[in-house]
Short mmCIF file of N, CA and C in Angstrom, two decimals:
data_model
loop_
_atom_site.label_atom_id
_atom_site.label_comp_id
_atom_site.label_asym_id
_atom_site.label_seq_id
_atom_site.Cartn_x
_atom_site.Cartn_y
_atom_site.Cartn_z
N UNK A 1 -0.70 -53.19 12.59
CA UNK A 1 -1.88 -52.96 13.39
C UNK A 1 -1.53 -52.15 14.66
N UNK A 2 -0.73 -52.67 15.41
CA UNK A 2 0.21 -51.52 16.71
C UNK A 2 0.30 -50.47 16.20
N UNK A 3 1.10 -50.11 15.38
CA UNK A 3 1.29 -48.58 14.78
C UNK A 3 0.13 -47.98 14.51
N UNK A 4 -1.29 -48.79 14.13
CA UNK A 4 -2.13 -48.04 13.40
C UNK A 4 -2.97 -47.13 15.24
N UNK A 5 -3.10 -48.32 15.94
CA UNK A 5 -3.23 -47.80 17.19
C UNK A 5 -2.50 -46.80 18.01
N UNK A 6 -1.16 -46.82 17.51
CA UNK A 6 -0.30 -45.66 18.40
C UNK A 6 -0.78 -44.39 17.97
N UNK A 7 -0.64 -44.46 16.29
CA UNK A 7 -0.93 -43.19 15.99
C UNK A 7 -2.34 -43.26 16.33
N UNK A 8 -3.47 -43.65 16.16
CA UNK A 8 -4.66 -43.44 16.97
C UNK A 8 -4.55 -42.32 18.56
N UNK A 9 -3.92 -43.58 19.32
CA UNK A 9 -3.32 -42.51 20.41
C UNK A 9 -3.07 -41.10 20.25
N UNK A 10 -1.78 -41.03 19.67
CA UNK A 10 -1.15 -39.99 19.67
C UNK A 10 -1.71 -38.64 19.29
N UNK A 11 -2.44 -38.89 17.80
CA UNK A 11 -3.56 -37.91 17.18
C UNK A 11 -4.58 -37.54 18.06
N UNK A 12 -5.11 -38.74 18.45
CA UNK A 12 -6.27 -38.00 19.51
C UNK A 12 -5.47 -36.97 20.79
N UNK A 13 -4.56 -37.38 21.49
CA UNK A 13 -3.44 -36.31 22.63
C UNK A 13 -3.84 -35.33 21.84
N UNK A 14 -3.13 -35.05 20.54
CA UNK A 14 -2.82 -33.93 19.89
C UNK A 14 -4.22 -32.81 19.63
N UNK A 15 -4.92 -34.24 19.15
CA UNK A 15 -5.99 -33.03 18.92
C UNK A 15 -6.82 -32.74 20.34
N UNK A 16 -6.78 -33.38 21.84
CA UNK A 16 -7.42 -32.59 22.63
C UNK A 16 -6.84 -32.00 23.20
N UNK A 17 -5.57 -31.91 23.37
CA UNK A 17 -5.00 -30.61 23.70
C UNK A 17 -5.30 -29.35 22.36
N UNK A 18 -5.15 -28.94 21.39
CA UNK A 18 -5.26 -28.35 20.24
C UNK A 18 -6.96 -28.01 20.80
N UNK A 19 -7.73 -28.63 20.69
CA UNK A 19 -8.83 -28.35 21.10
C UNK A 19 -8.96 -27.83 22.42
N UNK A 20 -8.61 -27.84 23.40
CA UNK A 20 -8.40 -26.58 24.49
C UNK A 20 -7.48 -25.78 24.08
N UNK A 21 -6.72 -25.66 23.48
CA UNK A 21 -6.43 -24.57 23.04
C UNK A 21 -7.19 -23.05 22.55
N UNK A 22 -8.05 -23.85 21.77
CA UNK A 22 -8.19 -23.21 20.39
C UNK A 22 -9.75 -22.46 21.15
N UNK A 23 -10.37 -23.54 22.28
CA UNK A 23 -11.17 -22.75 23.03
C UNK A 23 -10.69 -22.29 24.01
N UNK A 24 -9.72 -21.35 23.95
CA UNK A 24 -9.10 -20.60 24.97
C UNK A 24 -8.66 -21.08 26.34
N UNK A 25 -8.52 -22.08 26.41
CA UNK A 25 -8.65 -22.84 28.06
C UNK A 25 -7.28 -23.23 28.18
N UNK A 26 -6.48 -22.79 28.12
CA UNK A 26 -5.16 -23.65 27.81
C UNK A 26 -4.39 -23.65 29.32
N UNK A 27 -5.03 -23.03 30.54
CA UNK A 27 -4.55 -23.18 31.69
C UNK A 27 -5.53 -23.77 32.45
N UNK A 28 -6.44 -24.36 31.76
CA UNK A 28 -7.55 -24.67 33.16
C UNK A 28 -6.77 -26.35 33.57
N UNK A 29 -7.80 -26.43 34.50
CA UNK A 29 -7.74 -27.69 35.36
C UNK A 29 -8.63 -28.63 34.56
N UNK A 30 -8.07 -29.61 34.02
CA UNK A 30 -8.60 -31.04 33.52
C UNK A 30 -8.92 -31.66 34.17
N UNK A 31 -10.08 -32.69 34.49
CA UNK A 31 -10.11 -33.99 34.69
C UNK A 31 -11.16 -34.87 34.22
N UNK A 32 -10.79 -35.56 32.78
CA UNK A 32 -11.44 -36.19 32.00
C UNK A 32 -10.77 -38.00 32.90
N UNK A 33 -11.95 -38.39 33.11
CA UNK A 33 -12.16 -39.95 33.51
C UNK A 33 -11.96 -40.77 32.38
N UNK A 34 -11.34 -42.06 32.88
CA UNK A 34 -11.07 -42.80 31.51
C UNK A 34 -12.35 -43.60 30.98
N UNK A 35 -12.72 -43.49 29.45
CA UNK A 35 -13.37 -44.09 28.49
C UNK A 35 -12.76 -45.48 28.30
N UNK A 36 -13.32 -46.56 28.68
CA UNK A 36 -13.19 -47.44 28.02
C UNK A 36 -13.39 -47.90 26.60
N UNK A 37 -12.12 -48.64 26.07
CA UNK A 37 -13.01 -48.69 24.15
C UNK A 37 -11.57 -48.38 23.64
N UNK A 38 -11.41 -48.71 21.84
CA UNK A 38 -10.61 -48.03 21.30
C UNK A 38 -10.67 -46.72 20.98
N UNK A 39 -9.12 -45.70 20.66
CA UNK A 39 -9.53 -44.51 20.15
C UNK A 39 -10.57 -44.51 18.92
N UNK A 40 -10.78 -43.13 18.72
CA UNK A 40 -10.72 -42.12 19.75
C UNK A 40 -11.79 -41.86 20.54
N UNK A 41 -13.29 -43.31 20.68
CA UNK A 41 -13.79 -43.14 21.72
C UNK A 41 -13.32 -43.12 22.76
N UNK A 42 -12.44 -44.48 23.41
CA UNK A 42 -12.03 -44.62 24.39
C UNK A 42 -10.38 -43.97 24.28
N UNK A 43 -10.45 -43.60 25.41
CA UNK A 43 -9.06 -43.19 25.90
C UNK A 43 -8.80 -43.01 27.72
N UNK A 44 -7.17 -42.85 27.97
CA UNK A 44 -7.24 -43.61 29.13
C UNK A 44 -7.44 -42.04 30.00
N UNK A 45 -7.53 -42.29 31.46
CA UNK A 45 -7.67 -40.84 32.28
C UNK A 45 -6.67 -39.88 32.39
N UNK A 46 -7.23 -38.38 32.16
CA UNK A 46 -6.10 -37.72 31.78
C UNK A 46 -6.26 -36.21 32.85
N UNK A 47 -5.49 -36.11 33.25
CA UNK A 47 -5.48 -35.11 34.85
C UNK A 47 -4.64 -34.14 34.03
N UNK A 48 -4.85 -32.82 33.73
CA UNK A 48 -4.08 -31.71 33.86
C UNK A 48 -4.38 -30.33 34.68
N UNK A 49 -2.90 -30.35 34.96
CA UNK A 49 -2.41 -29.59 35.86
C UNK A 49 -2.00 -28.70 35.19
N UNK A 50 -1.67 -26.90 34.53
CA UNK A 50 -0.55 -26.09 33.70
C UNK A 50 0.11 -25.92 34.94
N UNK A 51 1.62 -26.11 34.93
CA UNK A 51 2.62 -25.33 35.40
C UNK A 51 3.74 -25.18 34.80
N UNK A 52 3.87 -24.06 33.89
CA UNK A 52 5.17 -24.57 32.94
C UNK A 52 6.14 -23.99 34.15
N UNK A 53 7.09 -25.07 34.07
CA UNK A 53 8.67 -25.03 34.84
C UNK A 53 9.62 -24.90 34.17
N UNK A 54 9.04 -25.41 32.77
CA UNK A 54 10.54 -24.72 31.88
C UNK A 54 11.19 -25.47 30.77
N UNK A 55 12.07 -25.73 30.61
CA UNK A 55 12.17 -26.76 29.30
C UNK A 55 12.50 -28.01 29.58
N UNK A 56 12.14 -29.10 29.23
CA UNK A 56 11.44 -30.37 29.14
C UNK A 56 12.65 -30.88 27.53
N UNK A 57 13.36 -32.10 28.64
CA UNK A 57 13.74 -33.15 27.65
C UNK A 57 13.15 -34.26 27.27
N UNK A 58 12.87 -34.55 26.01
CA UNK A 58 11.81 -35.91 25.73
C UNK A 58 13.10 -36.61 24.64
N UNK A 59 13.46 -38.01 25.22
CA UNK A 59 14.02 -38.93 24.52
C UNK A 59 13.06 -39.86 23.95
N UNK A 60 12.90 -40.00 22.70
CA UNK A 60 12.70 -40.53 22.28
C UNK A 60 12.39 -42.44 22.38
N UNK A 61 11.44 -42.84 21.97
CA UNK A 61 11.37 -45.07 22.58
C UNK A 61 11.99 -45.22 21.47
N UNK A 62 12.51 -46.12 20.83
CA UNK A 62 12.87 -47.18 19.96
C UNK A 62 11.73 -48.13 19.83
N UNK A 63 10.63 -48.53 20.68
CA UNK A 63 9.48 -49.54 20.46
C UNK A 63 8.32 -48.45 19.93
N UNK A 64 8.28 -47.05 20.47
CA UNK A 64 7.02 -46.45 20.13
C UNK A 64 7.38 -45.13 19.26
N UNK A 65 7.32 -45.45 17.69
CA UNK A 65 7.55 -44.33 16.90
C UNK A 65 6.93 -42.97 16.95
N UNK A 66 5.42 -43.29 17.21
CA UNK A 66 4.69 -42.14 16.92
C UNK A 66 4.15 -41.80 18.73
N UNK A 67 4.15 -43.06 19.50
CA UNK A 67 3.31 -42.47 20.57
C UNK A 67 4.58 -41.88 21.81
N UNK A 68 5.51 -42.29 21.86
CA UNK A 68 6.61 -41.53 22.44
C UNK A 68 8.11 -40.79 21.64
N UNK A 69 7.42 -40.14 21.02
CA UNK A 69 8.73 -39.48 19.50
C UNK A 69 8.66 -37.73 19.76
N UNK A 70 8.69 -37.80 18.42
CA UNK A 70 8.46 -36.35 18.05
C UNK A 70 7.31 -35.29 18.60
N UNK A 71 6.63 -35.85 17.97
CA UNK A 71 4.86 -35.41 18.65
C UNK A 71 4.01 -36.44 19.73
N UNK A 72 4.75 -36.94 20.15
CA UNK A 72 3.88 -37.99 21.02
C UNK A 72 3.28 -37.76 21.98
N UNK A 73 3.23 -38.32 23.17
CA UNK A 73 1.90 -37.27 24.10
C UNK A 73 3.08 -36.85 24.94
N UNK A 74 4.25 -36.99 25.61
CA UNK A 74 5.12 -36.29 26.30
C UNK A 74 5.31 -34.99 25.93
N UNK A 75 5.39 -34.89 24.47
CA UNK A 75 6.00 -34.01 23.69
C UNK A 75 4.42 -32.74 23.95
N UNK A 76 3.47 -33.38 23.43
CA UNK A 76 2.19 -32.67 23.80
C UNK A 76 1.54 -32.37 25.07
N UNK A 77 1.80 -33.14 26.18
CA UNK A 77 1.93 -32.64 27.41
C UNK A 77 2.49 -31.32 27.62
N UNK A 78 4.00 -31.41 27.51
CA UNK A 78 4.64 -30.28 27.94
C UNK A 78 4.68 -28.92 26.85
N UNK A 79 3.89 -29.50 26.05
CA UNK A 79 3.57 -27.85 25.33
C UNK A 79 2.65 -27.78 25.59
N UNK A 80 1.33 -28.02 25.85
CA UNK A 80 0.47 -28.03 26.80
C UNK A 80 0.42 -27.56 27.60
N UNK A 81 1.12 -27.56 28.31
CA UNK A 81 1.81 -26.85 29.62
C UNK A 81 2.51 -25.66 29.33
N UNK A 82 2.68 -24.86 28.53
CA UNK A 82 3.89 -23.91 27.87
C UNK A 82 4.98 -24.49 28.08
N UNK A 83 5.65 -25.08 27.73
CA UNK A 83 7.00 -26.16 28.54
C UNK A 83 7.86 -25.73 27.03
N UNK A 84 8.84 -25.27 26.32
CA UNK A 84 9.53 -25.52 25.31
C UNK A 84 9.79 -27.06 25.66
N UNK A 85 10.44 -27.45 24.23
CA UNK A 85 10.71 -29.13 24.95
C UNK A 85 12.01 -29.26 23.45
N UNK A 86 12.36 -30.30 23.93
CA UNK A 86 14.03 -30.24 23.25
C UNK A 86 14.04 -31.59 23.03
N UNK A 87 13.95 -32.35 22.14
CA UNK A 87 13.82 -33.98 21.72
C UNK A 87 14.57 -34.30 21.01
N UNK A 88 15.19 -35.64 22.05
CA UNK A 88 16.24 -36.18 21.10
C UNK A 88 15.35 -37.83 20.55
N UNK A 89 15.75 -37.57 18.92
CA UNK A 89 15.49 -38.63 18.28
C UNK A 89 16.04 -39.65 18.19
N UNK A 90 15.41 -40.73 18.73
CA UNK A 90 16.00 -42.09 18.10
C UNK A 90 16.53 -42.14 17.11
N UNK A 91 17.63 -43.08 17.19
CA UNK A 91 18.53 -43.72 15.93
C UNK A 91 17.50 -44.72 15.21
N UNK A 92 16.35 -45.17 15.75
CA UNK A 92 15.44 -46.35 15.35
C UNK A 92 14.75 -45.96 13.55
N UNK A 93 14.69 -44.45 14.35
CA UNK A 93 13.39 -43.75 13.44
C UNK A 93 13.97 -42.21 13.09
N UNK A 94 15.40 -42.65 12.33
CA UNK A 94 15.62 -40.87 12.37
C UNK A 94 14.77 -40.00 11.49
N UNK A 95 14.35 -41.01 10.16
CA UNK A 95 13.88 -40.27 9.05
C UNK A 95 12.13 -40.04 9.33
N UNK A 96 11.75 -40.66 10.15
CA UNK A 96 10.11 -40.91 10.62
C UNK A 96 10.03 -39.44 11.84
N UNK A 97 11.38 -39.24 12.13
CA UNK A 97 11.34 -38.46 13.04
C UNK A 97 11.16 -36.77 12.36
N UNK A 98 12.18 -36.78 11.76
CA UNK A 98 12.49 -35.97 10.64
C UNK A 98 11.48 -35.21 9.93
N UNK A 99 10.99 -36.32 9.40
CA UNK A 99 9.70 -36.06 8.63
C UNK A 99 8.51 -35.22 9.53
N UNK A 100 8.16 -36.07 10.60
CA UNK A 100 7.07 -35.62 11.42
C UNK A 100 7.16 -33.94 12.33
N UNK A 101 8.67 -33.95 12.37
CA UNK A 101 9.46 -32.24 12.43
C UNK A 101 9.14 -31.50 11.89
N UNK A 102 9.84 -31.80 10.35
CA UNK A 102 9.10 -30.81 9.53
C UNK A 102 7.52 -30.53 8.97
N UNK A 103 6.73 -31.19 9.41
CA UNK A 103 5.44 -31.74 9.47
C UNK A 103 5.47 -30.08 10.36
N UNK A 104 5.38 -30.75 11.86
CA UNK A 104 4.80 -29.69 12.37
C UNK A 104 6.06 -28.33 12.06
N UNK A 105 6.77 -28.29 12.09
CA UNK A 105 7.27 -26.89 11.80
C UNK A 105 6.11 -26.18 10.32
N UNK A 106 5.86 -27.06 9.66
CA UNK A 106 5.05 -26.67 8.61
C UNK A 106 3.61 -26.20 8.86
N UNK A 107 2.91 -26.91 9.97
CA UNK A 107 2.00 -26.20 10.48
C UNK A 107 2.09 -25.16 11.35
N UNK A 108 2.88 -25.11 11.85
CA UNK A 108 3.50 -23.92 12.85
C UNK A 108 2.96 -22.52 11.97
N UNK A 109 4.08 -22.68 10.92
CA UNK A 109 4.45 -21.47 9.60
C UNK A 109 2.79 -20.88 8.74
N UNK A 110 1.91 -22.36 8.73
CA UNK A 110 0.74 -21.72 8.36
C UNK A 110 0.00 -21.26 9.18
N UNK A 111 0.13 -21.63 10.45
CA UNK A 111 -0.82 -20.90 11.44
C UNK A 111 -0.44 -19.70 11.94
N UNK A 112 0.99 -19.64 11.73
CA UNK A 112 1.41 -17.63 12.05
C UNK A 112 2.13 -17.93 13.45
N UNK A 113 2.41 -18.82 13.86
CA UNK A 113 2.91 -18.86 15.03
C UNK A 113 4.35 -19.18 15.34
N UNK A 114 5.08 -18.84 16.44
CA UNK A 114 6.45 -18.95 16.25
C UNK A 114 7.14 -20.46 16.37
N UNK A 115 7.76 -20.62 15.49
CA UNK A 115 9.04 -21.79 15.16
C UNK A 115 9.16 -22.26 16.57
#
């Protein structure tokens, strides 16, 4: 049931950043107030700022597979931000990690965009 909620989390990050994206906004100023409720009505308050500074290390939790990993919202923050980001995977979850890598490298490749 936790997991089913993280990834809840995490998917929704993903897809509202992806969704400013995709409507061109990818530098504006955010400030969505927090929704009370489960995803993906509710979610908590989310302030963005773009300043990419540059490349961004994200270590990996051992307690949170999907919501602090690979794609988790750190990871989506700082690309968000133009940030390259460089993640080291848990020993917890190497193959969950793995997987979810080549996941997005795979969407990367269909959308035309660089590795």
């Amino acid at each position: 049931m936790r997991l089913n909620g993280e990834f809840d989390r995490t998917a929704f990050q993903l897809r509202c950043f992806a969704d400013l994206a995709e409507a061109g906004v990818p530098f504006a100023h955010v400030d969505d107030p927090a929704v009370s409720g489960p995803p993906p009505g509710g979610h908590p308050a989310m302030v963005r700022t773009l300043v990419p500074l540059g490349p961004v290390a994200m270590f990996s939790a051992s307690n949170f597979p999907f919501a602090f990993s690979v794609l988790g919202g750190d990871t989506a923050s700082a690309l968000a931000a133009g940030c390259p980001v460089v993640i080291k995977a848990h020993s917890a979850h190497l193959q969950l990690s793995a997987r979810v890598h080549a996941l997005a490298q795979q969407v990367l490749q269909i959308l035309g965009l660089p590795a």
